[in-house]
Short mmCIF file of C-alpha atoms in Angstrom, two decimals:
data_model
loop_
_atom_site.label_atom_id
_atom_site.label_comp_id
_atom_site.label_asym_id
_atom_site.label_seq_id
_atom_site.Cartn_x
_atom_site.Cartn_y
_atom_site.Cartn_z
CA UNK A 823 1.21 -5.99 6.18
CA UNK A 824 1.80 -2.41 6.30
CA UNK A 825 -0.77 -1.11 3.31
CA UNK A 826 -3.36 1.53 2.39
CA UNK A 827 -5.70 0.66 0.12
CA UNK A 828 -8.51 1.62 -2.11
CA UNK A 829 -12.22 0.85 -3.06
CA UNK A 830 -13.76 0.39 -5.99
CA UNK A 831 -10.47 -0.03 -7.99
CA UNK A 832 -12.43 0.64 -11.39
CA UNK A 833 -15.86 2.81 -10.92
CA UNK A 834 -17.63 3.34 -14.10
CA UNK A 835 -20.50 5.97 -13.61
CA UNK A 836 -22.91 8.95 -14.28
CA UNK A 837 -22.99 12.22 -14.68
CA UNK A 838 -24.49 13.63 -10.85
CA UNK A 839 -24.61 10.31 -9.23
CA UNK A 840 -23.15 10.81 -6.15
CA UNK A 841 -19.83 8.23 -5.23
CA UNK A 842 -17.24 7.66 -2.60
CA UNK A 843 -14.06 6.13 -2.79
CA UNK A 844 -12.81 5.06 0.26
CA UNK A 845 -9.07 5.04 1.70
CA UNK A 846 -7.56 2.67 4.32
CA UNK A 847 -4.04 2.49 6.48
CA UNK A 848 -3.54 0.62 8.78
CA UNK A 849 0.10 2.02 9.66
CA UNK A 850 -1.80 4.93 12.38
CA UNK A 851 -0.85 7.79 9.86
CA UNK A 852 -1.31 11.39 10.75
CA UNK A 853 -1.84 12.41 7.42
CA UNK A 854 -3.67 10.98 4.41
CA UNK A 855 -4.33 12.97 0.84
CA UNK A 856 -5.94 12.24 -2.53
CA UNK A 857 -4.50 13.09 -5.73
CA UNK A 858 -5.45 12.43 -9.12
CA UNK A 859 -3.61 11.91 -12.07
CA UNK A 860 -4.54 12.60 -15.49
CA UNK A 861 -1.44 11.76 -18.90
CA UNK A 862 1.20 14.90 -18.60
CA UNK A 863 -0.64 16.69 -15.34
CA UNK A 864 1.27 13.91 -13.21
CA UNK A 865 -0.27 14.31 -10.16
CA UNK A 866 -2.30 16.73 -8.70
CA UNK A 867 -3.11 17.39 -5.02
CA UNK A 868 -7.03 17.52 -4.63
CA UNK A 869 -7.93 17.04 -0.29
CA UNK A 870 -5.24 16.31 2.87
CA UNK A 871 -5.50 15.36 6.23
CA UNK A 872 -2.90 16.08 9.30
CA UNK A 873 -5.43 14.71 11.53
CA UNK A 874 -8.76 13.03 12.15
CA UNK A 875 -11.61 16.37 11.73
CA UNK A 876 -8.32 18.14 10.65
CA UNK A 877 -8.88 18.32 6.64
CA UNK A 878 -7.56 21.53 3.85
CA UNK A 879 -8.37 22.37 0.35
CA UNK A 880 -5.09 20.77 -2.22
CA UNK A 881 -4.58 22.18 -5.08
CA UNK A 882 -7.89 20.64 -7.44
CA UNK A 883 -10.01 20.53 -5.14
CA UNK A 884 -13.29 21.57 -6.61
CA UNK A 885 -16.26 19.56 -6.97
CA UNK A 886 -14.91 17.32 -4.50
CA UNK A 887 -15.50 16.74 -0.86
CA UNK A 888 -13.47 14.41 2.19
CA UNK A 889 -13.73 13.79 5.52
CA UNK A 890 -11.91 12.49 8.61
CA UNK A 891 -13.95 10.94 11.55
CA UNK A 892 -11.61 8.27 11.67
CA UNK A 893 -7.32 7.97 11.08
CA UNK A 894 -7.07 5.92 9.36
CA UNK A 895 -10.09 6.56 7.25
CA UNK A 896 -10.86 9.08 4.02
CA UNK A 897 -13.01 8.78 1.91
CA UNK A 898 -13.26 11.20 -0.94
CA UNK A 899 -16.03 12.51 -1.88
CA UNK A 900 -18.13 13.30 -4.84
CA UNK A 901 -21.40 14.55 -4.73
CA UNK A 902 -22.59 15.49 -8.41
CA UNK A 903 -19.84 13.82 -10.52
CA UNK A 904 -19.08 15.41 -14.30
CA UNK A 905 -16.99 13.68 -16.67
CA UNK A 906 -13.86 15.98 -16.51
CA UNK A 907 -13.64 13.82 -12.79
CA UNK A 908 -12.94 11.07 -14.88
CA UNK A 909 -9.10 10.04 -13.97
CA UNK A 910 -7.48 7.44 -11.54
CA UNK A 911 -6.70 8.38 -8.30
CA UNK A 912 -4.17 7.94 -5.37
CA UNK A 913 -5.02 7.83 -1.16
CA UNK A 914 -1.47 8.31 0.30
CA UNK A 915 -0.74 8.06 3.79
CA UNK A 916 2.66 9.26 6.37
CA UNK A 917 2.86 8.75 9.28
CA UNK A 918 4.86 12.09 11.18
CA UNK A 919 8.30 9.84 12.25
CA UNK A 920 8.03 8.54 8.50
CA UNK A 921 9.62 10.73 5.95
CA UNK A 922 7.84 8.50 2.83
CA UNK A 923 4.07 8.28 1.88
CA UNK A 924 2.65 5.44 0.84
CA UNK A 925 0.64 5.18 -2.47
CA UNK A 926 -3.24 2.92 -2.09
CA UNK A 927 -2.89 1.14 -6.13
CA UNK A 928 -5.20 3.31 -7.63
CA UNK A 929 -9.20 4.22 -7.97
CA UNK A 930 -9.84 4.54 -12.36
CA UNK A 931 -13.61 6.30 -12.15
CA UNK A 932 -14.97 6.96 -15.57
CA UNK A 933 -18.04 9.37 -15.53
CA UNK A 934 -20.28 9.55 -18.64
CA UNK B 736 4.46 26.80 -3.62
CA UNK B 737 6.06 24.61 -4.86
CA UNK B 738 7.28 23.63 -8.98
CA UNK B 739 8.76 21.02 -9.75
CA UNK B 740 9.59 20.24 -13.66
CA UNK B 741 10.56 17.03 -15.77
CA UNK B 742 11.30 18.80 -19.24
CA UNK B 743 11.38 15.52 -20.53
CA UNK B 744 7.62 14.38 -21.39
CA UNK B 745 9.07 11.01 -23.73
CA UNK B 746 13.12 9.45 -24.08
CA UNK B 747 13.42 6.64 -25.75
CA UNK B 748 16.82 4.39 -25.20
CA UNK B 749 18.32 1.44 -26.08
CA UNK B 750 18.31 -1.42 -23.95
CA UNK B 751 21.93 -1.68 -22.13
CA UNK B 752 22.74 2.43 -22.86
CA UNK B 753 23.12 4.60 -20.14
CA UNK B 754 19.96 6.92 -18.36
CA UNK B 755 19.72 10.44 -17.40
CA UNK B 756 16.22 11.67 -16.12
CA UNK B 757 16.22 14.93 -15.17
CA UNK B 758 14.45 16.60 -12.93
CA UNK B 759 14.28 20.86 -11.36
CA UNK B 760 12.77 21.72 -8.56
CA UNK B 761 11.40 25.55 -7.12
CA UNK B 762 11.90 25.99 -3.57
CA UNK B 763 13.64 29.07 -0.78
CA UNK B 764 14.96 26.19 1.66
CA UNK B 765 15.95 21.86 0.81
CA UNK B 766 12.71 20.16 0.00
CA UNK B 767 12.13 16.66 0.61
CA UNK B 768 12.91 15.17 -3.12
CA UNK B 769 12.05 12.10 -4.13
CA UNK B 770 11.46 9.69 -7.50
CA UNK B 771 8.44 7.63 -8.14
CA UNK B 772 7.79 5.11 -10.86
CA UNK B 773 4.54 3.88 -12.58
CA UNK B 774 4.72 0.72 -15.02
CA UNK B 775 1.69 0.31 -16.53
CA UNK B 776 -1.54 0.09 -15.13
CA UNK B 777 0.70 -0.14 -11.85
CA UNK B 778 0.48 1.97 -8.63
CA UNK B 779 3.25 4.56 -7.12
CA UNK B 780 6.55 2.79 -6.82
CA UNK B 781 8.98 4.57 -4.56
CA UNK B 782 12.83 4.38 -6.24
CA UNK B 783 14.28 7.26 -3.92
CA UNK B 784 14.34 9.49 -1.44
CA UNK B 785 16.37 12.56 -0.57
CA UNK B 786 16.66 15.08 2.57
CA UNK B 787 20.16 15.82 3.46
CA UNK B 788 23.55 14.35 3.37
CA UNK B 789 25.64 12.55 0.38
CA UNK B 790 23.95 14.04 -2.34
CA UNK B 791 24.24 10.77 -4.39
CA UNK B 792 21.76 8.98 -3.23
CA UNK B 793 21.08 5.22 -4.28
CA UNK B 794 17.69 3.58 -4.62
CA UNK B 795 15.91 0.60 -5.52
CA UNK B 796 16.54 -1.82 -8.64
CA UNK B 797 20.07 -0.45 -9.91
CA UNK B 798 18.81 3.73 -10.20
CA UNK B 799 20.71 6.11 -8.52
CA UNK B 800 19.81 10.31 -8.32
CA UNK B 801 21.73 12.98 -8.13
CA UNK B 802 21.60 16.30 -5.64
CA UNK B 803 22.24 19.62 -7.12
CA UNK B 804 21.27 21.99 -4.33
CA UNK B 805 23.53 25.24 -7.56
CA UNK B 806 21.16 23.67 -9.94
CA UNK B 807 18.05 22.93 -7.70
CA UNK B 808 17.99 19.93 -9.94
CA UNK B 809 18.04 16.33 -9.07
CA UNK B 810 18.77 13.71 -11.39
CA UNK B 811 17.81 9.78 -12.01
CA UNK B 812 20.59 7.66 -13.41
CA UNK B 813 20.53 4.34 -14.96
CA UNK B 814 24.66 3.02 -15.94
CA UNK B 815 22.71 -0.01 -18.11
CA UNK B 816 18.91 0.39 -18.95
CA UNK B 817 16.71 -2.82 -18.99
CA UNK B 818 13.08 -3.49 -21.06
CA UNK B 819 11.58 -3.39 -17.89
CA UNK B 820 12.43 -0.17 -16.80
CA UNK B 821 9.91 0.74 -19.00
CA UNK B 822 7.65 2.46 -18.27
CA UNK B 823 6.54 6.16 -16.47
CA UNK B 824 8.72 8.27 -13.51
CA UNK B 825 7.51 10.94 -11.50
CA UNK B 826 9.88 13.44 -9.11
CA UNK B 827 7.71 14.14 -6.75
CA UNK B 828 9.14 17.39 -3.68
CA UNK B 829 7.66 17.50 0.14
CA UNK B 830 8.30 20.99 1.21
CA UNK B 831 8.54 20.11 4.81
CA UNK B 832 9.06 23.04 7.74
CA UNK B 833 8.22 20.67 10.36
CA UNK B 834 5.81 18.27 12.77
CA UNK B 835 2.15 19.82 11.84
CA UNK B 836 2.84 22.09 8.62
CA UNK B 837 2.03 20.92 4.69
CA UNK B 838 4.21 17.99 6.27
CA UNK B 839 2.73 14.86 3.80
CA UNK B 840 2.21 16.95 0.59
CA UNK B 841 3.81 15.74 -2.17
CA UNK B 842 4.10 17.99 -5.40
CA UNK B 843 4.99 15.85 -8.44
CA UNK B 844 6.31 16.19 -11.98
CA UNK B 845 4.46 15.80 -14.57
CA UNK B 846 6.48 12.93 -15.31
CA UNK B 847 8.85 11.18 -17.76
CA UNK B 848 7.61 7.88 -20.30
CA UNK B 849 10.54 5.54 -20.64
CA UNK B 850 11.04 3.40 -24.01
CA UNK B 851 12.96 0.58 -23.81
CA UNK B 852 14.30 -0.50 -27.84
CA UNK B 853 15.20 -4.85 -27.60
#
């Protein structure tokens, strides 16, 4: 089954404790993205990657890092999480021959 | 940069009534347009999409949307709403400039929360 998976689905952590949210897709897609969703703001893109070792900032990249060492994986790294990064995070992927982004199930992060 | 406006933050309709959710975008050329739905506690589900051709597109769950270039709009409609349609709806725009450019960047509106009265 074609899918995008994220782990963990729920995470509660404390300020300053580094964390990684993993994202993996099994569709051999080149393009992957991270979004955060906040009430009243919709979804905003954090980072995106057009291929292995090619990443670029989205609209709200501050406080986040990404890496794309393998085509299927696109982890989101919070080196020093802060409470304003409490949000719902979605990973998405899309292939060059498809016209639709596939979204993961979301990761709800709470930073205390 | 693109922008997507959903003017209605919250809409309430009675079950069986018709529905129209508004979406306006700013972009010079014709973008790729999408509507997504998010049920409470769930992820995003694609309702429908428009790239070119017929400006009236049909989607899942009985939804349709009409692209109007002159108004830069892509409004979502449903003739008869069901209680299960209660959810948050997002309009999104993809700035497609060909392979290797910004393909994959979706710009979302802020969402419209739909409440359905029985």
